Coordinates of C-alpha atoms in Angstrom, one line a residue:
M1 CA 52.9 -18.8 -94.3
S2 CA 54.1 -15.2 -94.0
F3 CA 56.9 -14.3 -91.7
A4 CA 54.6 -12.0 -89.6
K5 CA 52.0 -14.8 -89.2
S6 CA 54.7 -17.3 -88.2
L7 CA 56.1 -14.9 -85.7
A8 CA 52.7 -14.3 -84.2
L9 CA 52.1 -18.1 -83.8
T10 CA 55.5 -18.6 -82.2
F11 CA 54.7 -15.7 -79.8
D12 CA 51.3 -17.2 -79.1
K13 CA 52.7 -20.6 -78.3
K14 CA 55.3 -19.2 -75.9
F15 CA 52.6 -17.3 -74.1
R16 CA 50.5 -20.4 -73.8
G17 CA 53.4 -22.3 -72.2
Y18 CA 53.6 -19.8 -69.3
F19 CA 50.0 -19.6 -68.3
I20 CA 50.7 -19.6 -64.6
V21 CA 53.2 -16.8 -65.0
L22 CA 50.7 -14.9 -67.1
L23 CA 48.0 -15.3 -64.4
I24 CA 50.3 -14.1 -61.7
V25 CA 51.5 -11.1 -63.7
S26 CA 47.9 -10.1 -64.6
V27 CA 46.7 -10.3 -61.0
F28 CA 49.8 -8.6 -59.7
L29 CA 49.3 -5.7 -62.1
Q30 CA 45.7 -5.3 -61.1
L31 CA 46.7 -5.3 -57.4
W32 CA 49.7 -2.9 -57.9
P33 CA 47.8 0.3 -56.9
V34 CA 45.8 -1.6 -54.3
F35 CA 48.9 -2.5 -52.3
F36 CA 49.7 1.2 -51.8
T37 CA 46.2 2.5 -51.1
Q38 CA 44.1 -0.2 -49.4
P39 CA 44.2 -2.7 -46.5
V40 CA 45.6 -6.2 -47.0
R41 CA 42.2 -7.8 -46.7
F42 CA 40.9 -5.6 -49.5
A43 CA 43.8 -6.7 -51.8
L44 CA 43.2 -10.4 -50.8
R45 CA 39.5 -10.2 -51.8
I46 CA 40.4 -8.6 -55.1
A47 CA 43.1 -11.2 -55.8
I48 CA 40.8 -14.2 -55.1
C49 CA 37.9 -12.8 -57.2
N50 CA 40.3 -11.8 -60.0
V51 CA 41.8 -15.3 -60.3
L52 CA 38.3 -16.9 -60.2
L53 CA 37.0 -14.6 -62.9
L54 CA 39.9 -15.3 -65.3
L55 CA 39.7 -19.1 -64.7
S56 CA 35.9 -19.0 -65.2
V57 CA 35.9 -17.0 -68.4
S58 CA 38.6 -19.3 -69.8
A59 CA 35.9 -22.1 -69.8
V60 CA 34.0 -20.4 -72.6
Y61 CA 36.9 -18.7 -74.5
R62 CA 37.1 -21.2 -77.4
Y63 CA 33.6 -20.3 -78.5
V64 CA 32.8 -17.1 -80.4
P65 CA 30.5 -15.7 -77.7
G66 CA 33.2 -16.6 -75.2
K67 CA 35.8 -14.5 -77.0
I68 CA 33.3 -11.6 -77.0
I69 CA 32.8 -12.1 -73.2
T70 CA 36.6 -12.3 -72.7
F71 CA 37.1 -9.1 -74.6
I72 CA 34.5 -7.2 -72.6
L73 CA 35.8 -8.5 -69.3
T74 CA 39.4 -7.8 -70.2
L75 CA 38.5 -4.3 -71.3
A76 CA 36.6 -3.7 -68.1
L77 CA 39.5 -5.0 -66.0
T78 CA 41.9 -2.8 -68.0
L79 CA 39.8 0.3 -67.4
N80 CA 39.7 -0.5 -63.7
F81 CA 43.4 -0.9 -63.6
A82 CA 44.0 2.3 -65.6
V83 CA 41.8 4.4 -63.3
A84 CA 43.3 3.0 -60.1
F85 CA 46.8 3.0 -61.3
S86 CA 46.7 6.6 -62.6
C87 CA 45.2 7.8 -59.3
W88 CA 47.9 6.2 -57.4
D89 CA 50.8 7.1 -59.7
I90 CA 49.8 10.8 -60.2
Y91 CA 47.9 11.7 -57.0
Q92 CA 49.2 9.1 -54.6
S93 CA 45.6 8.3 -53.7
E94 CA 42.9 5.6 -54.1
F95 CA 40.2 6.2 -56.6
N96 CA 37.3 7.9 -54.7
T97 CA 34.0 9.6 -55.2
V98 CA 35.7 13.0 -55.9
F99 CA 37.6 11.5 -58.8
A100 CA 34.4 9.6 -59.9
M101 CA 32.4 12.9 -60.0
S102 CA 35.2 14.5 -62.0
I103 CA 35.0 11.8 -64.6
L104 CA 31.2 12.0 -64.8
A105 CA 31.3 15.8 -65.1
T106 CA 34.0 15.9 -67.8
N107 CA 33.4 16.8 -71.4
A108 CA 35.3 16.0 -74.6
S109 CA 37.3 19.2 -74.4
E110 CA 38.4 18.6 -70.9
A111 CA 39.2 14.9 -71.6
K112 CA 41.3 16.0 -74.6
S113 CA 43.3 18.5 -72.5
M114 CA 43.8 16.0 -69.7
F115 CA 45.0 13.3 -72.1
G116 CA 48.6 14.5 -72.0
L117 CA 48.7 14.1 -68.3
Y118 CA 47.9 10.4 -68.5
A119 CA 49.5 9.5 -71.9
Y120 CA 52.7 8.2 -70.4
L121 CA 50.7 5.5 -68.6
L122 CA 49.4 4.0 -71.9
P123 CA 52.2 1.4 -72.3
V124 CA 51.5 0.0 -68.8
V125 CA 47.8 -0.1 -69.5
A126 CA 48.3 -1.7 -72.9
L127 CA 50.6 -4.3 -71.3
Y128 CA 47.9 -5.2 -68.8
F129 CA 45.4 -5.7 -71.5
V130 CA 47.7 -8.0 -73.6
V131 CA 48.8 -10.0 -70.6
T132 CA 45.2 -10.5 -69.3
W133 CA 43.9 -11.5 -72.7
Y134 CA 46.7 -14.1 -73.2
T135 CA 46.2 -15.3 -69.6
V136 CA 42.6 -16.3 -70.5
K137 CA 43.7 -17.7 -73.8
S138 CA 46.4 -19.8 -72.3
L139 CA 44.2 -20.9 -69.4
S140 CA 41.6 -22.1 -71.9
V141 CA 44.2 -24.5 -73.4
N142 CA 46.2 -25.6 -70.3
I143 CA 43.7 -26.2 -67.5
T144 CA 41.3 -29.1 -67.4
P145 CA 37.5 -28.8 -67.8
R146 CA 37.2 -30.0 -64.2
V147 CA 39.3 -27.1 -62.9
K148 CA 37.3 -24.7 -65.0
F149 CA 34.0 -26.0 -63.7
I150 CA 35.2 -25.8 -60.1
S151 CA 36.4 -22.3 -60.7
V152 CA 32.9 -21.3 -62.0
I153 CA 31.3 -22.8 -58.9
L154 CA 33.7 -21.1 -56.6
L155 CA 33.1 -17.7 -58.3
V156 CA 29.4 -18.1 -57.9
L157 CA 29.8 -19.0 -54.2
F158 CA 32.3 -16.2 -53.6
M159 CA 30.0 -13.5 -55.2
G160 CA 26.9 -15.1 -53.8
W161 CA 28.2 -14.9 -50.2
F162 CA 29.2 -11.3 -50.4
A163 CA 26.0 -10.3 -52.3
V164 CA 23.8 -11.9 -49.6
T165 CA 25.9 -10.4 -46.8
C166 CA 25.6 -6.9 -48.4
F167 CA 21.9 -7.4 -48.9
I168 CA 21.3 -8.3 -45.3
K169 CA 23.3 -5.3 -44.1
K170 CA 21.3 -3.1 -46.4
K171 CA 18.1 -4.4 -45.1
Q172 CA 19.3 -3.8 -41.5
D173 CA 20.2 -0.2 -42.4
L174 CA 23.8 -0.6 -41.5
E175 CA 25.1 0.9 -44.7
V176 CA 22.3 3.2 -45.9
Y177 CA 24.6 5.4 -47.9
Y178 CA 25.9 2.7 -50.3
P179 CA 23.8 1.2 -53.1
L180 CA 23.8 -2.6 -53.1
S181 CA 25.5 -2.7 -56.5
S182 CA 28.4 -0.6 -55.3
R183 CA 28.9 -2.7 -52.1
I184 CA 29.1 -5.9 -54.2
L185 CA 31.5 -4.3 -56.8
V186 CA 33.9 -3.4 -54.0
Y187 CA 34.7 -7.1 -53.6
T188 CA 35.7 -7.5 -57.3
P189 CA 38.6 -6.3 -59.5
L190 CA 36.0 -3.8 -60.9
Y191 CA 36.0 -2.0 -57.6
T192 CA 36.4 1.5 -59.1
G193 CA 32.9 1.1 -60.5
A194 CA 31.5 1.3 -57.0
E195 CA 32.6 4.9 -56.7
L196 CA 31.2 5.7 -60.1
I197 CA 27.8 4.3 -59.0
I198 CA 27.9 6.4 -55.8
A199 CA 29.0 9.5 -57.7
H200 CA 26.1 9.1 -60.2
R201 CA 23.6 8.6 -57.4
D202 CA 24.9 11.7 -55.5
N203 CA 24.8 13.8 -58.6
A204 CA 21.3 12.8 -59.4
L205 CA 20.2 13.5 -55.8
A206 CA 21.7 17.0 -55.9
E207 CA 20.0 17.6 -59.2
Q208 CA 16.7 16.5 -57.8
I209 CA 17.0 18.9 -54.8
I210 CA 18.0 21.8 -57.0
K211 CA 15.3 21.2 -59.5
A212 CA 12.6 20.8 -56.8
D213 CA 12.7 24.6 -56.4
P214 CA 9.9 25.1 -53.8
H215 CA 7.5 28.0 -54.4
Y216 CA 6.6 30.5 -51.7
P217 CA 3.7 32.6 -53.0
A218 CA 3.5 34.9 -49.9
L219 CA 7.2 35.3 -49.4
Q220 CA 8.1 38.6 -47.6
I221 CA 11.2 40.0 -46.1
H222 CA 11.2 42.3 -43.1
D223 CA 13.9 44.8 -42.2
T224 CA 16.0 43.4 -39.4
G225 CA 18.6 46.2 -39.4
I226 CA 21.3 43.6 -40.1
E227 CA 23.4 43.5 -43.2
N228 CA 25.7 40.6 -42.6
Y229 CA 24.6 37.2 -41.4
V230 CA 27.2 34.5 -40.9
V231 CA 26.3 30.9 -40.1
I232 CA 29.1 28.7 -38.7
V233 CA 28.2 25.0 -39.1
G234 CA 30.4 23.4 -36.5
E235 CA 31.6 19.8 -36.4
S236 CA 31.8 17.2 -33.6
A237 CA 31.7 19.8 -30.7
R238 CA 30.6 18.4 -27.3
R239 CA 28.8 21.0 -25.3
S240 CA 30.2 19.5 -22.1
N241 CA 33.8 20.3 -23.1
M242 CA 33.1 24.0 -23.5
Q243 CA 33.9 26.7 -21.0
L244 CA 30.8 28.6 -22.1
Y245 CA 28.7 25.7 -20.6
G246 CA 30.7 25.4 -17.4
F247 CA 33.7 23.2 -18.4
A248 CA 36.6 23.6 -16.0
Q249 CA 39.2 24.3 -18.6
Q250 CA 39.3 27.5 -20.6
T251 CA 38.4 26.0 -23.9
T252 CA 36.1 28.8 -25.1
P253 CA 37.2 32.1 -23.7
V254 CA 35.9 34.0 -26.8
E255 CA 32.4 32.4 -26.7
A256 CA 32.2 32.9 -22.9
S257 CA 32.8 36.6 -23.5
F258 CA 30.0 36.6 -26.1
A259 CA 27.3 35.6 -23.6
R260 CA 26.2 39.2 -22.8
N261 CA 25.6 40.0 -26.5
A262 CA 24.1 36.6 -27.5
L263 CA 21.2 34.3 -27.2
V264 CA 22.7 31.1 -25.8
F265 CA 20.9 27.7 -26.0
S266 CA 21.8 25.7 -22.8
Q267 CA 20.2 22.4 -24.1
A268 CA 20.6 22.3 -27.8
I269 CA 20.0 18.8 -29.2
A270 CA 21.2 17.7 -32.7
P271 CA 18.6 15.7 -34.8
A272 CA 21.2 13.1 -35.7
S273 CA 24.5 11.7 -34.6
A274 CA 26.2 11.9 -38.0
T275 CA 27.0 15.0 -40.2
V276 CA 25.3 13.6 -43.4
L277 CA 21.9 13.5 -41.7
A278 CA 22.2 16.2 -39.0
V279 CA 23.3 19.2 -41.2
P280 CA 20.6 18.8 -43.9
M281 CA 17.9 18.5 -41.2
I282 CA 19.3 21.6 -39.4
L283 CA 19.3 23.7 -42.5
S284 CA 16.1 22.5 -44.1
N285 CA 12.5 21.6 -43.4
A286 CA 13.4 17.9 -43.1
D287 CA 13.2 16.1 -39.8
P288 CA 13.9 12.5 -38.7
D289 CA 10.5 11.4 -39.8
H290 CA 10.4 13.3 -43.1
F291 CA 13.9 13.2 -44.7
T292 CA 12.7 13.7 -48.3
V293 CA 13.7 15.5 -51.5
D294 CA 11.0 18.1 -51.2
R295 CA 11.8 18.8 -47.6
L296 CA 15.5 19.1 -48.3
A297 CA 14.8 21.4 -51.2
D298 CA 12.9 23.7 -48.8
N299 CA 16.1 24.9 -47.1
V300 CA 17.3 28.1 -45.6
V301 CA 20.1 28.6 -48.3
N302 CA 17.5 28.4 -51.0
I303 CA 14.9 30.5 -49.4
A304 CA 17.4 33.2 -48.3
A305 CA 18.4 33.6 -52.0
K306 CA 14.8 33.9 -53.1
S307 CA 14.3 36.6 -50.5
G308 CA 16.9 38.8 -52.0
Y309 CA 19.9 37.9 -49.8
Y310 CA 23.3 37.2 -51.5
T311 CA 24.2 33.6 -50.3
E312 CA 27.6 32.0 -50.2
W313 CA 28.7 28.6 -49.0
I314 CA 32.4 28.2 -47.9
S315 CA 33.4 24.8 -46.7
A316 CA 36.5 23.1 -45.3
Q317 CA 34.8 19.8 -45.8
G318 CA 34.7 17.8 -49.0
N319 CA 32.1 18.3 -51.8
S320 CA 31.3 14.6 -52.2
G321 CA 31.2 11.3 -50.5
K322 CA 29.2 9.7 -47.6
S323 CA 29.3 12.6 -45.2
N324 CA 28.5 15.3 -47.7
N325 CA 26.1 14.3 -50.4
Y326 CA 22.9 15.9 -49.1
I327 CA 24.9 18.9 -47.7
V328 CA 26.4 19.6 -51.1
A329 CA 23.0 19.5 -52.7
I330 CA 21.8 22.1 -50.3
A331 CA 25.0 24.2 -50.6
S332 CA 24.6 24.1 -54.4
T333 CA 21.5 26.3 -54.1
S334 CA 23.7 29.2 -53.0
A335 CA 24.8 32.0 -55.3
K336 CA 28.4 31.0 -54.8
H337 CA 29.8 27.8 -53.3
Q338 CA 33.4 26.7 -52.8
W339 CA 35.1 23.8 -51.1
I340 CA 38.6 24.7 -49.9
Q341 CA 41.1 21.9 -49.4
T342 CA 42.7 22.9 -46.2
R343 CA 44.1 21.5 -43.0
Y344 CA 42.9 24.2 -40.6
D345 CA 39.6 26.1 -40.5
T346 CA 41.3 29.5 -40.4
D347 CA 42.2 29.0 -44.0
L348 CA 38.5 29.9 -44.8
L349 CA 38.9 33.4 -43.5
P350 CA 40.3 35.0 -46.7
A351 CA 37.3 33.6 -48.6
L352 CA 35.0 35.1 -45.9
D353 CA 36.8 38.5 -46.3
E354 CA 36.0 38.4 -50.0
A355 CA 32.3 37.4 -49.4
L356 CA 31.9 40.3 -46.9
K357 CA 32.8 42.8 -49.6
K358 CA 29.6 41.9 -51.5
P359 CA 27.2 44.9 -51.3
G360 CA 23.8 44.6 -49.6
R361 CA 22.3 41.9 -47.4
K362 CA 24.1 38.6 -47.3
V363 CA 24.1 35.2 -45.7
I364 CA 27.4 33.4 -45.6
F365 CA 27.7 29.8 -44.5
L366 CA 31.0 28.5 -43.1
H367 CA 31.2 24.7 -42.8
I368 CA 34.2 23.9 -40.7
N369 CA 36.1 20.7 -39.6
G370 CA 36.0 21.8 -36.0
S371 CA 37.0 19.0 -33.7
H372 CA 36.2 16.0 -35.9
E373 CA 38.3 13.0 -35.4
V374 CA 41.3 12.9 -35.4
A375 CA 41.2 16.0 -33.2
C376 CA 45.0 16.2 -32.9
D377 CA 45.1 17.2 -36.6
R378 CA 42.6 20.1 -36.4
Y379 CA 44.9 22.8 -35.1
P380 CA 48.5 23.9 -35.6
E381 CA 51.2 23.1 -33.0
S382 CA 51.2 26.8 -32.0
A383 CA 47.5 26.4 -30.9
A384 CA 48.2 23.6 -28.4
V385 CA 47.6 25.8 -25.4
L386 CA 46.0 23.2 -23.1
N387 CA 48.3 20.5 -21.7
T388 CA 47.2 18.2 -18.9
G389 CA 49.3 15.3 -20.0
D390 CA 46.4 13.3 -21.3
K391 CA 47.2 13.4 -25.0
Y392 CA 43.9 12.7 -26.6
E393 CA 41.9 14.7 -24.1
D394 CA 44.2 17.6 -24.7
C395 CA 43.9 17.1 -28.4
Y396 CA 40.1 17.3 -28.3
N397 CA 40.0 20.3 -26.0
N398 CA 42.7 22.2 -28.0
A399 CA 40.5 21.5 -31.1
I400 CA 37.6 23.1 -29.3
H401 CA 39.8 26.0 -28.3
F402 CA 41.0 26.5 -31.9
T403 CA 37.3 26.6 -33.1
D404 CA 36.7 29.2 -30.4
F405 CA 39.7 31.2 -31.9
F406 CA 38.2 30.8 -35.3
I407 CA 34.8 32.1 -34.1
G408 CA 36.5 35.0 -32.6
E409 CA 38.2 35.9 -35.9
V410 CA 34.9 35.8 -37.7
A411 CA 33.3 38.0 -35.0
R412 CA 36.2 40.5 -35.2
R413 CA 35.4 40.9 -38.9
L414 CA 31.7 41.6 -38.1
Q415 CA 32.3 43.8 -35.1
D416 CA 32.1 47.2 -36.8
S417 CA 29.0 46.5 -39.0
A418 CA 25.4 45.6 -38.4
S419 CA 26.0 41.9 -38.2
S420 CA 24.9 38.7 -36.5
L421 CA 26.5 35.3 -36.1
L422 CA 24.8 31.9 -35.6
Y423 CA 27.0 29.0 -34.4
F424 CA 26.0 25.4 -33.8
S425 CA 27.6 22.0 -34.0
D426 CA 26.2 19.4 -36.3
H427 CA 26.3 16.7 -33.6
G428 CA 28.1 15.8 -30.4
L429 CA 30.5 12.9 -29.7
E430 CA 30.4 10.1 -27.2
K431 CA 33.3 9.6 -24.8
N432 CA 34.5 6.0 -24.9
P433 CA 37.2 5.3 -22.3
E434 CA 38.2 2.1 -24.2
L435 CA 39.3 4.0 -27.2
A436 CA 42.8 5.6 -27.3
S437 CA 41.4 8.7 -29.0
L438 CA 38.5 8.7 -26.4
Y439 CA 35.8 10.4 -28.6
M440 CA 33.6 8.8 -31.3
H441 CA 30.4 9.4 -33.2
G442 CA 27.2 7.9 -31.7
S443 CA 26.2 4.6 -33.3
R444 CA 23.8 1.9 -32.2
N445 CA 22.2 2.4 -28.8
P446 CA 23.5 6.0 -28.6
S447 CA 23.6 8.2 -25.5
K448 CA 22.6 11.8 -25.1
E449 CA 26.2 12.8 -25.4
A450 CA 26.0 12.0 -29.1
Y451 CA 23.4 14.8 -29.6
N452 CA 24.3 17.4 -27.0
V453 CA 25.7 20.4 -28.9
P454 CA 26.5 24.1 -28.4
Q455 CA 24.4 26.9 -30.1
F456 CA 24.2 30.6 -29.8
I457 CA 23.3 33.7 -31.8
W458 CA 25.7 36.7 -31.4
Y459 CA 25.0 40.3 -32.4
S460 CA 27.4 43.0 -33.1
P461 CA 27.1 46.3 -31.2
Q462 CA 25.6 48.1 -34.2
A463 CA 23.0 45.3 -34.6
L464 CA 22.1 45.7 -30.9
E465 CA 21.8 49.4 -31.2
N466 CA 19.4 49.6 -34.1
Q467 CA 16.8 47.0 -32.9
K468 CA 15.9 45.2 -29.7
R469 CA 17.1 41.6 -29.8
R470 CA 16.4 38.6 -27.6
L471 CA 19.5 37.9 -25.5
G472 CA 20.3 35.7 -22.6
W473 CA 20.0 31.9 -22.0
V474 CA 17.4 29.6 -23.4
S475 CA 16.9 27.0 -20.6
E476 CA 14.5 24.5 -22.2
P477 CA 15.6 21.7 -24.5
W478 CA 15.9 22.9 -28.2
S479 CA 16.1 20.6 -31.2
T480 CA 18.4 22.1 -33.8
A481 CA 16.1 20.5 -36.4
N482 CA 14.1 23.6 -35.7
N483 CA 16.9 25.9 -36.8
Y484 CA 15.3 26.2 -40.2
S485 CA 12.4 27.9 -38.6
L486 CA 14.6 29.9 -36.2
M487 CA 16.7 31.2 -39.1
L488 CA 13.7 32.4 -41.1
S489 CA 12.8 34.6 -38.1
W490 CA 16.4 35.6 -37.6
L491 CA 16.7 36.7 -41.2
G492 CA 13.3 38.4 -41.2
I493 CA 11.8 36.0 -43.8
D494 CA 8.0 35.3 -43.7
T495 CA 6.6 32.6 -46.0
G496 CA 3.0 33.5 -45.3
T497 CA 2.5 30.5 -42.9
E498 CA 2.8 30.3 -39.1
N499 CA 6.3 29.7 -38.0
C500 CA 5.6 28.5 -34.5
L501 CA 8.7 26.2 -34.3
S502 CA 10.8 29.3 -34.1
L503 CA 11.8 30.5 -30.7
L504 CA 11.8 34.1 -31.9
E505 CA 8.0 34.0 -32.7
H506 CA 5.3 34.8 -30.3
C507 CA 3.4 31.6 -31.0
Y508 CA 6.4 29.4 -30.1
Q509 CA 5.8 26.7 -27.5
P510 CA 8.6 24.4 -26.2
Q511 CA 8.4 20.8 -27.6
S512 CA 7.3 18.2 -25.2
Q513 CA 9.3 15.5 -27.1
I514 CA 12.4 15.7 -29.2
F515 CA 13.2 12.9 -31.6
V516 CA 16.7 12.0 -32.8
M517 CA 18.2 9.6 -35.4
D518 CA 21.3 7.4 -35.3
G519 CA 23.5 6.6 -38.3
G520 CA 21.3 3.6 -39.2
R521 CA 18.1 5.7 -39.5
H522 CA 16.6 4.5 -36.2
I523 CA 14.6 7.2 -34.5
F524 CA 14.6 7.6 -30.7
N525 CA 12.9 9.8 -28.2
Y526 CA 15.9 11.8 -26.8
S527 CA 14.6 11.8 -23.3
Q528 CA 14.7 8.0 -23.2
L529 CA 18.4 7.7 -24.1
R530 CA 21.0 6.9 -21.5
K531 CA 23.0 9.8 -20.2
N532 CA 26.4 9.0 -21.6
F533 CA 28.4 6.1 -23.2
S534 CA 29.5 4.7 -19.8
S535 CA 25.9 4.5 -18.5
P536 CA 24.5 0.9 -18.5
E537 CA 23.0 -0.1 -21.9
T538 CA 19.3 -0.6 -21.9
A539 CA 16.8 -1.6 -24.6
I540 CA 15.6 1.7 -25.9
P541 CA 12.4 1.8 -28.0
W542 CA 13.0 3.0 -31.6
R543 CA 11.2 3.2 -34.9
K544 CA 12.3 3.5 -38.5
A545 CA 11.9 6.6 -40.6
K546 CA 8.9 6.9 -42.8
S547 CA 9.0 4.8 -46.0
D548 CA 9.3 7.9 -48.3
S549 CA 12.4 9.1 -46.5
L550 CA 15.7 8.9 -48.4

């Protein structure tokens, strides 16, 4: 027997003798990045499933197919560990959809150039593979068939329980964003695969919307006398906390001064209580009953570009994930789109300055963080101008005030040109006295607070001089799901069909009923909702979205 072979056998026997230590080391390595990035309950689920997987596969290791299964499983576990460990070690972050999209979008050249960044991690990754392989090998020799059998049964029960739970939640529309496969993977040591599934689904959805490319055979553009259009897509702004709408504190002094040069909606109602549903419906021809690919493709960003406008999307929010997948798909139809990683919305202003330099007619979309939870983080310390002693109330109102300052900075840039600004919030927030932070998104059994939002169209002095504009207050309820139609009129775009959902058209008639959607895709008649979160809960009739909705 050769020396090398003898050494290998000796090494192999020593490994076999320490099967418990190997098992602990393998599981500990897999959990290493989890300890720093996830809750304890997440780590505990991963640990249990990991142990059961290794024990179960050891039952078939001695057979040739078993060794193949072991190799595939060990390789998959190693890849999961490598991805999670590199994200934690390099970026101090958990693996998320943004990273997953980057992986799916990379090519051979990019992968080669990035290899140097991760090369130093290879010894740790290789160590994990070796330890895990020998863990299974040693377990196959040192544990009894009875223990192996029990492990298989427990693994089936463990995975079965979570699979059934996830399936029930999916059927109840509690987690409509997450594919069932991704929800199940989250409970396993292959959890990074869940983000890859979501990223793949979101990429495919965006591609569908972009490829849908609706055709408008009678598309016409009328001269509006306006060169610069800016749309500010606000976030989590409650109308009742704004000075413009009668709030006692001076939260919106800039917007209050706009009233004489603006069309202000006194009862604007968002179509959904969550960003991921509300913004796409506001910007597209989709509505609570028809949230489909073809309707989302028929959006104002796309149609403005087809009408000859230069379009640009500038966002302080992310370009992936649960809150942004449909929005990113719509934004991607613009001539230029950029997502700026920033803490404060004012950091978008330099990008706006560059966009305004573009010649000709343009529509620029600014998607801000506004007063989204946690409101205390949405403005710099120097902007904490309101101080009543109620910390979280002050935080929220200061965030509203900072958004008002931002709007003022945008208007200042438009003041000396023929320009117009549309501002609206994606949805409102409910005030829950039982929460320390007070404000929250509307969920099951929502109140009207979750949908009550601000909206106005402001015109610069030059825009008011060159054409007559509709100004003043709109007193009747207005669904911002009709903003798609409103913006077509505002931009002077005619598709060749009647646009009677637009307040700016002669054929417009106020809606007798306005329907809204909660995060679980339940559709309510807005008028039947309770007034606010503190109002007594009642059984409110609802229906589900049409079967062809996403």
